[in-house]
């Protein structure tokens, strides 16, 4: 079953600002090509020590609320032992403990099964590294 597992790398530029980047359309496009109407699982993984994957509502302020909450929980100041890079960069290395670097999602009939307002998002607070890779893997 060579087509049981398919993977693709997305190259994402998050820019110089902290960002919540919606990946839902890219996930759906990938599944249209790789799932071919099958059931299975989509794994979304960011292989970076300072970014995460969240399933969250976007466009209604929740993405900005998430960044604000992360600022409250992980202030960008000099309290962090991991101290290279820009001020407060150590917090970026703690981020994946709160926003994990992966999500595994159900695929039914080749379609991503999300709730009404759910989106798959890359969460990146590390302004020192604006170029990210996201690995999409479908297991049918």
PDB file of N, CA and C in Angstrom, residues 22-74:
ATOM      1  N   UNK A  22      -3.402  30.718   9.270  1.00  0.00           N
ATOM      2  CA  UNK A  22      -4.395  29.690   8.965  1.00  0.00           C
ATOM      3  C   UNK A  22      -3.861  28.765   7.867  1.00  0.00           C
ATOM      4  N   UNK A  23      -3.791  27.481   8.181  1.00  0.00           N
ATOM      5  CA  UNK A  23      -3.303  26.458   7.253  1.00  0.00           C
ATOM      6  C   UNK A  23      -4.429  25.582   6.705  1.00  0.00           C
ATOM      7  N   UNK A  24      -5.663  25.891   7.053  1.00  0.00           N
ATOM      8  CA  UNK A  24      -6.787  25.008   6.728  1.00  0.00           C
ATOM      9  C   UNK A  24      -6.899  24.751   5.231  1.00  0.00           C
ATOM     10  N   UNK A  25      -6.821  25.799   4.432  1.00  0.00           N
ATOM     11  CA  UNK A  25      -6.959  25.621   2.976  1.00  0.00           C
ATOM     12  C   UNK A  25      -5.833  24.751   2.426  1.00  0.00           C
ATOM     13  N   UNK A  26      -4.605  24.966   2.907  1.00  0.00           N
ATOM     14  CA  UNK A  26      -3.479  24.136   2.452  1.00  0.00           C
ATOM     15  C   UNK A  26      -3.697  22.678   2.850  1.00  0.00           C
ATOM     16  N   UNK A  27      -4.256  22.439   4.041  1.00  0.00           N
ATOM     17  CA  UNK A  27      -4.560  21.067   4.476  1.00  0.00           C
ATOM     18  C   UNK A  27      -5.619  20.449   3.568  1.00  0.00           C
ATOM     19  N   UNK A  28      -6.665  21.211   3.251  1.00  0.00           N
ATOM     20  CA  UNK A  28      -7.728  20.706   2.384  1.00  0.00           C
ATOM     21  C   UNK A  28      -7.202  20.412   0.978  1.00  0.00           C
ATOM     22  N   UNK A  29      -6.358  21.307   0.443  1.00  0.00           N
ATOM     23  CA  UNK A  29      -5.771  21.081  -0.882  1.00  0.00           C
ATOM     24  C   UNK A  29      -4.931  19.802  -0.895  1.00  0.00           C
ATOM     25  N   UNK A  30      -4.130  19.634   0.149  1.00  0.00           N
ATOM     26  CA  UNK A  30      -3.301  18.426   0.271  1.00  0.00           C
ATOM     27  C   UNK A  30      -4.173  17.169   0.300  1.00  0.00           C
ATOM     28  N   UNK A  31      -5.249  17.201   1.062  1.00  0.00           N
ATOM     29  CA  UNK A  31      -6.118  16.029   1.175  1.00  0.00           C
ATOM     30  C   UNK A  31      -6.850  15.733  -0.128  1.00  0.00           C
ATOM     31  N   UNK A  32      -7.239  16.765  -0.868  1.00  0.00           N
ATOM     32  CA  UNK A  32      -7.889  16.545  -2.162  1.00  0.00           C
ATOM     33  C   UNK A  32      -6.981  15.728  -3.082  1.00  0.00           C
ATOM     34  N   UNK A  33      -5.674  15.986  -3.005  1.00  0.00           N
ATOM     35  CA  UNK A  33      -4.714  15.290  -3.856  1.00  0.00           C
ATOM     36  C   UNK A  33      -4.298  13.928  -3.299  1.00  0.00           C
ATOM     37  N   UNK A  34      -4.203  13.812  -1.977  1.00  0.00           N
ATOM     38  CA  UNK A  34      -3.615  12.601  -1.398  1.00  0.00           C
ATOM     39  C   UNK A  34      -4.624  11.618  -0.815  1.00  0.00           C
ATOM     40  N   UNK A  35      -5.747  12.093  -0.314  1.00  0.00           N
ATOM     41  CA  UNK A  35      -6.689  11.193   0.352  1.00  0.00           C
ATOM     42  C   UNK A  35      -7.598  10.470  -0.636  1.00  0.00           C
ATOM     43  N   UNK A  36      -7.913  11.115  -1.758  1.00  0.00           N
ATOM     44  CA  UNK A  36      -8.725  10.487  -2.813  1.00  0.00           C
ATOM     45  C   UNK A  36      -9.992   9.839  -2.268  1.00  0.00           C
ATOM     46  N   UNK A  37     -10.711  10.559  -1.427  1.00  0.00           N
ATOM     47  CA  UNK A  37     -11.987  10.074  -0.906  1.00  0.00           C
ATOM     48  C   UNK A  37     -11.896   9.072   0.220  1.00  0.00           C
ATOM     49  N   UNK A  38     -10.687   8.785   0.699  1.00  0.00           N
ATOM     50  CA  UNK A  38     -10.511   7.772   1.758  1.00  0.00           C
ATOM     51  C   UNK A  38     -10.639   8.380   3.151  1.00  0.00           C
ATOM     52  N   UNK A  39     -10.866   7.518   4.110  1.00  0.00           N
ATOM     53  CA  UNK A  39     -10.822   7.885   5.521  1.00  0.00           C
ATOM     54  C   UNK A  39      -9.393   7.728   6.019  1.00  0.00           C
ATOM     55  N   UNK A  40      -9.054   8.465   7.060  1.00  0.00           N
ATOM     56  CA  UNK A  40      -7.726   8.341   7.648  1.00  0.00           C
ATOM     57  C   UNK A  40      -7.449   9.460   8.611  1.00  0.00           C
ATOM     58  N   UNK A  41      -6.173   9.775   8.762  1.00  0.00           N
ATOM     59  CA  UNK A  41      -5.736  10.807   9.695  1.00  0.00           C
ATOM     60  C   UNK A  41      -4.782  11.765   8.993  1.00  0.00           C
ATOM     61  N   UNK A  42      -4.949  13.047   9.295  1.00  0.00           N
ATOM     62  CA  UNK A  42      -4.015  14.067   8.852  1.00  0.00           C
ATOM     63  C   UNK A  42      -3.191  14.489  10.054  1.00  0.00           C
ATOM     64  N   UNK A  43      -1.879  14.365   9.921  1.00  0.00           N
ATOM     65  CA  UNK A  43      -0.990  14.877  10.954  1.00  0.00           C
ATOM     66  C   UNK A  43      -0.354  16.152  10.422  1.00  0.00           C
ATOM     67  N   UNK A  44      -0.394  17.197  11.250  1.00  0.00           N
ATOM     68  CA  UNK A  44       0.216  18.482  10.925  1.00  0.00           C
ATOM     69  C   UNK A  44       1.322  18.687  11.951  1.00  0.00           C
ATOM     70  N   UNK A  45       2.550  18.891  11.487  1.00  0.00           N
ATOM     71  CA  UNK A  45       3.703  18.962  12.381  1.00  0.00           C
ATOM     72  C   UNK A  45       4.620  20.095  11.951  1.00  0.00           C
ATOM     73  N   UNK A  46       5.043  20.901  12.912  1.00  0.00           N
ATOM     74  CA  UNK A  46       6.010  21.962  12.648  1.00  0.00           C
ATOM     75  C   UNK A  46       7.327  21.581  13.329  1.00  0.00           C
ATOM     76  N   UNK A  47       8.381  21.305  12.538  1.00  0.00           N
ATOM     77  CA  UNK A  47       9.650  20.839  13.119  1.00  0.00           C
ATOM     78  C   UNK A  47      10.537  22.007  13.579  1.00  0.00           C
ATOM     79  N   UNK A  48       9.978  22.823  14.443  1.00  0.00           N
ATOM     80  CA  UNK A  48      10.716  23.970  14.980  1.00  0.00           C
ATOM     81  C   UNK A  48      10.498  24.006  16.489  1.00  0.00           C
ATOM     82  N   UNK A  49      11.510  24.404  17.230  1.00  0.00           N
ATOM     83  CA  UNK A  49      11.449  24.439  18.698  1.00  0.00           C
ATOM     84  C   UNK A  49      10.709  25.650  19.231  1.00  0.00           C
ATOM     85  N   UNK A  50      10.238  26.524  18.339  1.00  0.00           N
ATOM     86  CA  UNK A  50       9.632  27.776  18.802  1.00  0.00           C
ATOM     87  C   UNK A  50       8.312  28.080  18.094  1.00  0.00           C
ATOM     88  N   UNK A  51       7.580  27.062  17.679  1.00  0.00           N
ATOM     89  CA  UNK A  51       6.290  27.269  17.024  1.00  0.00           C
ATOM     90  C   UNK A  51       5.370  26.110  17.377  1.00  0.00           C
ATOM     91  N   UNK A  52       4.082  26.300  17.149  1.00  0.00           N
ATOM     92  CA  UNK A  52       3.123  25.251  17.466  1.00  0.00           C
ATOM     93  C   UNK A  52       1.977  25.225  16.465  1.00  0.00           C
ATOM     94  N   UNK A  53       1.133  24.209  16.609  1.00  0.00           N
ATOM     95  CA  UNK A  53      -0.052  24.029  15.784  1.00  0.00           C
ATOM     96  C   UNK A  53      -1.269  24.087  16.704  1.00  0.00           C
ATOM     97  N   UNK A  54      -2.233  24.922  16.330  1.00  0.00           N
ATOM     98  CA  UNK A  54      -3.458  25.050  17.126  1.00  0.00           C
ATOM     99  C   UNK A  54      -4.672  24.838  16.226  1.00  0.00           C
ATOM    100  N   UNK A  55      -5.723  24.273  16.803  1.00  0.00           N
ATOM    101  CA  UNK A  55      -7.016  24.200  16.140  1.00  0.00           C
ATOM    102  C   UNK A  55      -7.881  25.218  16.873  1.00  0.00           C
ATOM    103  N   UNK A  56      -8.195  26.318  16.172  1.00  0.00           N
ATOM    104  CA  UNK A  56      -8.829  27.461  16.815  1.00  0.00           C
ATOM    105  C   UNK A  56      -9.674  28.209  15.788  1.00  0.00           C
ATOM    106  N   UNK A  57     -10.653  28.946  16.259  1.00  0.00           N
ATOM    107  CA  UNK A  57     -11.418  29.837  15.388  1.00  0.00           C
ATOM    108  C   UNK A  57     -10.524  30.994  14.953  1.00  0.00           C
ATOM    109  N   UNK A  58     -10.628  31.394  13.700  1.00  0.00           N
ATOM    110  CA  UNK A  58      -9.870  32.550  13.213  1.00  0.00           C
ATOM    111  C   UNK A  58     -10.833  33.570  12.619  1.00  0.00           C
ATOM    112  N   UNK A  59     -10.356  34.796  12.505  1.00  0.00           N
ATOM    113  CA  UNK A  59     -11.129  35.829  11.839  1.00  0.00           C
ATOM    114  C   UNK A  59     -12.129  36.564  12.708  1.00  0.00           C
ATOM    115  N   UNK A  60     -12.386  36.088  13.912  1.00  0.00           N
ATOM    116  CA  UNK A  60     -13.341  36.749  14.802  1.00  0.00           C
ATOM    117  C   UNK A  60     -12.635  37.284  16.048  1.00  0.00           C
ATOM    118  N   UNK A  61     -11.300  37.328  16.005  1.00  0.00           N
ATOM    119  CA  UNK A  61     -10.546  37.859  17.132  1.00  0.00           C
ATOM    120  C   UNK A  61      -9.890  36.809  17.997  1.00  0.00           C
ATOM    121  N   UNK A  62     -10.270  35.543  17.834  1.00  0.00           N
ATOM    122  CA  UNK A  62      -9.690  34.501  18.685  1.00  0.00           C
ATOM    123  C   UNK A  62      -8.202  34.328  18.443  1.00  0.00           C
ATOM    124  N   UNK A  63      -7.757  34.526  17.205  1.00  0.00           N
ATOM    125  CA  UNK A  63      -6.333  34.408  16.918  1.00  0.00           C
ATOM    126  C   UNK A  63      -5.549  35.506  17.638  1.00  0.00           C
ATOM    127  N   UNK A  64      -6.070  36.745  17.643  1.00  0.00           N
ATOM    128  CA  UNK A  64      -5.424  37.825  18.400  1.00  0.00           C
ATOM    129  C   UNK A  64      -5.512  37.567  19.902  1.00  0.00           C
ATOM    130  N   UNK A  65      -6.642  37.005  20.353  1.00  0.00           N
ATOM    131  CA  UNK A  65      -6.787  36.665  21.772  1.00  0.00           C
ATOM    132  C   UNK A  65      -5.763  35.626  22.193  1.00  0.00           C
ATOM    133  N   UNK A  66      -5.492  34.652  21.306  1.00  0.00           N
ATOM    134  CA  UNK A  66      -4.483  33.637  21.612  1.00  0.00           C
ATOM    135  C   UNK A  66      -3.117  34.289  21.793  1.00  0.00           C
ATOM    136  N   UNK A  67      -2.733  35.166  20.885  1.00  0.00           N
ATOM    137  CA  UNK A  67      -1.445  35.850  21.018  1.00  0.00           C
ATOM    138  C   UNK A  67      -1.391  36.687  22.293  1.00  0.00           C
ATOM    139  N   UNK A  68      -2.500  37.357  22.641  1.00  0.00           N
ATOM    140  CA  UNK A  68      -2.550  38.150  23.875  1.00  0.00           C
ATOM    141  C   UNK A  68      -2.410  37.251  25.104  1.00  0.00           C
ATOM    142  N   UNK A  69      -3.077  36.100  25.087  1.00  0.00           N
ATOM    143  CA  UNK A  69      -2.972  35.162  26.214  1.00  0.00           C
ATOM    144  C   UNK A  69      -1.546  34.645  26.348  1.00  0.00           C
ATOM    145  N   UNK A  70      -0.906  34.367  25.220  1.00  0.00           N
ATOM    146  CA  UNK A  70       0.481  33.903  25.271  1.00  0.00           C
ATOM    147  C   UNK A  70       1.400  34.987  25.816  1.00  0.00           C
ATOM    148  N   UNK A  71       1.103  36.238  25.520  1.00  0.00           N
ATOM    149  CA  UNK A  71       1.887  37.345  26.093  1.00  0.00           C
ATOM    150  C   UNK A  71       1.729  37.406  27.604  1.00  0.00           C
ATOM    151  N   UNK A  72       0.519  37.126  28.083  1.00  0.00           N
ATOM    152  CA  UNK A  72       0.276  37.119  29.531  1.00  0.00           C
ATOM    153  C   UNK A  72       1.002  35.951  30.188  1.00  0.00           C
ATOM    154  N   UNK A  73       0.890  34.767  29.595  1.00  0.00           N
ATOM    155  CA  UNK A  73       1.510  33.569  30.163  1.00  0.00           C
ATOM    156  C   UNK A  73       3.021  33.540  29.972  1.00  0.00           C
ATOM    157  N   UNK A  74       3.485  34.061  28.843  1.00  0.00           N
ATOM    158  CA  UNK A  74       4.896  34.000  28.463  1.00  0.00           C
ATOM    159  C   UNK A  74       5.369  35.404  28.065  1.00  0.00           C
TER     160      UNK A  74
END
